[in-house]
């Protein structure tokens, strides 16, 4: 069984596409963080939740479920700038 449940994740975003896009981007960031960890670069934000999972995508989904990751649509960003 998947944790967090897909129903819980879909409550946090407006569509399945947004969920897939957001989680994949964050998963890549987490993967890059773990890759650069020994190099001392520190330019990427570390995981925001304590997780038993070692998979970057699972950690990203847990972050979304815990409301640690947010997103804005491009039109919302333009309105905020005006």
mmCIF file of C-alpha atoms in Angstrom:
data_model
loop_
_atom_site.group_PDB
_atom_site.id
_atom_site.type_symbol
_atom_site.label_atom_id
_atom_site.label_comp_id
_atom_site.label_asym_id
_atom_site.label_seq_id
_atom_site.Cartn_x
_atom_site.Cartn_y
_atom_site.Cartn_z
ATOM 1 C CA UNK A 1 0.000 0.000 0.000
ATOM 2 C CA UNK A 2 1.247 3.427 -0.914
ATOM 3 C CA UNK A 3 1.962 5.987 1.768
ATOM 4 C CA UNK A 4 0.813 8.696 1.703
ATOM 5 C CA UNK A 5 -2.459 7.629 0.052
ATOM 6 C CA UNK A 6 -3.128 9.104 -3.384
ATOM 7 C CA UNK A 7 -6.423 10.565 -2.149
ATOM 8 C CA UNK A 8 -4.594 12.561 0.523
ATOM 9 C CA UNK A 9 -2.086 13.834 -2.031
ATOM 10 C CA UNK A 10 -4.777 14.894 -4.507
ATOM 11 C CA UNK A 11 -6.370 17.054 -1.787
ATOM 12 C CA UNK A 12 -3.153 19.116 -1.705
ATOM 13 C CA UNK A 13 -3.041 19.911 -5.443
ATOM 14 C CA UNK A 14 -5.546 20.758 -8.158
ATOM 15 C CA UNK A 15 -4.860 17.876 -10.573
ATOM 16 C CA UNK A 16 -2.989 14.626 -11.083
ATOM 17 C CA UNK A 17 -0.715 16.372 -13.573
ATOM 18 C CA UNK A 18 0.292 18.939 -10.952
ATOM 19 C CA UNK A 19 0.995 16.159 -8.460
ATOM 20 C CA UNK A 20 3.204 14.278 -10.921
ATOM 21 C CA UNK A 21 5.050 17.416 -12.019
ATOM 22 C CA UNK A 22 5.576 18.747 -8.496
ATOM 23 C CA UNK A 23 6.706 15.424 -7.036
ATOM 24 C CA UNK A 24 9.073 14.641 -9.908
ATOM 25 C CA UNK A 25 10.745 18.063 -9.737
ATOM 26 C CA UNK A 26 11.151 17.817 -5.976
ATOM 27 C CA UNK A 27 12.370 14.222 -6.255
ATOM 28 C CA UNK A 28 15.112 15.347 -8.641
ATOM 29 C CA UNK A 29 16.097 18.119 -6.210
ATOM 30 C CA UNK A 30 16.321 15.629 -3.339
ATOM 31 C CA UNK A 31 18.362 13.242 -5.486
ATOM 32 C CA UNK A 32 20.747 16.085 -6.359
ATOM 33 C CA UNK A 33 21.009 17.007 -2.681
ATOM 34 C CA UNK A 34 22.064 13.474 -1.733
ATOM 35 C CA UNK A 35 24.511 13.377 -4.659
ATOM 36 C CA UNK A 36 26.178 16.643 -3.573
ATOM 37 C CA UNK A 37 26.089 15.874 0.150
ATOM 38 C CA UNK A 38 29.706 14.711 0.356
ATOM 39 C CA UNK A 39 30.976 17.546 -1.819
ATOM 40 C CA UNK A 40 29.924 20.289 0.604
ATOM 41 C CA UNK A 41 28.181 22.384 -2.049
ATOM 42 C CA UNK A 42 24.939 22.879 -0.107
ATOM 43 C CA UNK A 43 23.058 24.738 -2.837
ATOM 44 C CA UNK A 44 19.966 22.512 -2.762
ATOM 45 C CA UNK A 45 17.333 22.408 -0.017
ATOM 46 C CA UNK A 46 17.511 19.155 1.993
ATOM 47 C CA UNK A 47 14.467 16.935 2.605
ATOM 48 C CA UNK A 48 11.877 18.730 4.745
ATOM 49 C CA UNK A 49 10.433 15.637 6.477
ATOM 50 C CA UNK A 50 11.922 12.767 8.437
ATOM 51 C CA UNK A 51 11.298 9.677 6.351
ATOM 52 C CA UNK A 52 12.090 5.990 6.609
ATOM 53 C CA UNK A 53 12.157 5.857 2.823
ATOM 54 C CA UNK A 54 15.400 6.332 0.959
ATOM 55 C CA UNK A 55 13.751 6.944 -2.408
ATOM 56 C CA UNK A 56 13.691 10.617 -3.454
ATOM 57 C CA UNK A 57 10.218 10.387 -5.004
ATOM 58 C CA UNK A 58 8.741 8.843 -1.842
ATOM 59 C CA UNK A 59 10.307 11.606 0.245
ATOM 60 C CA UNK A 60 8.897 14.221 -2.152
ATOM 61 C CA UNK A 61 5.390 12.737 -1.859
ATOM 62 C CA UNK A 62 5.665 12.756 1.940
ATOM 63 C CA UNK A 63 6.691 16.431 1.803
ATOM 64 C CA UNK A 64 3.641 17.260 -0.313
ATOM 65 C CA UNK A 65 1.355 15.390 2.098
ATOM 66 C CA UNK A 66 2.883 17.278 5.044
ATOM 67 C CA UNK A 67 2.320 20.660 3.309
ATOM 68 C CA UNK A 68 6.066 21.333 3.213
ATOM 69 C CA UNK A 69 6.017 21.889 -0.559
ATOM 70 C CA UNK A 70 3.802 24.465 -2.263
ATOM 71 C CA UNK A 71 3.399 25.587 -5.837
ATOM 72 C CA UNK A 72 2.092 28.543 -7.821
ATOM 73 C CA UNK A 73 0.740 28.626 -11.334
ATOM 74 C CA UNK A 74 2.537 31.035 -13.717
ATOM 75 C CA UNK A 75 -0.555 33.279 -13.937
ATOM 76 C CA UNK A 76 -0.682 33.475 -10.119
ATOM 77 C CA UNK A 77 2.958 34.565 -10.076
ATOM 78 C CA UNK A 78 2.289 37.305 -12.643
ATOM 79 C CA UNK A 79 -0.658 38.600 -10.579
ATOM 80 C CA UNK A 80 1.496 38.654 -7.440
ATOM 81 C CA UNK A 81 4.116 40.737 -9.253
ATOM 82 C CA UNK A 82 1.610 43.389 -10.402
#
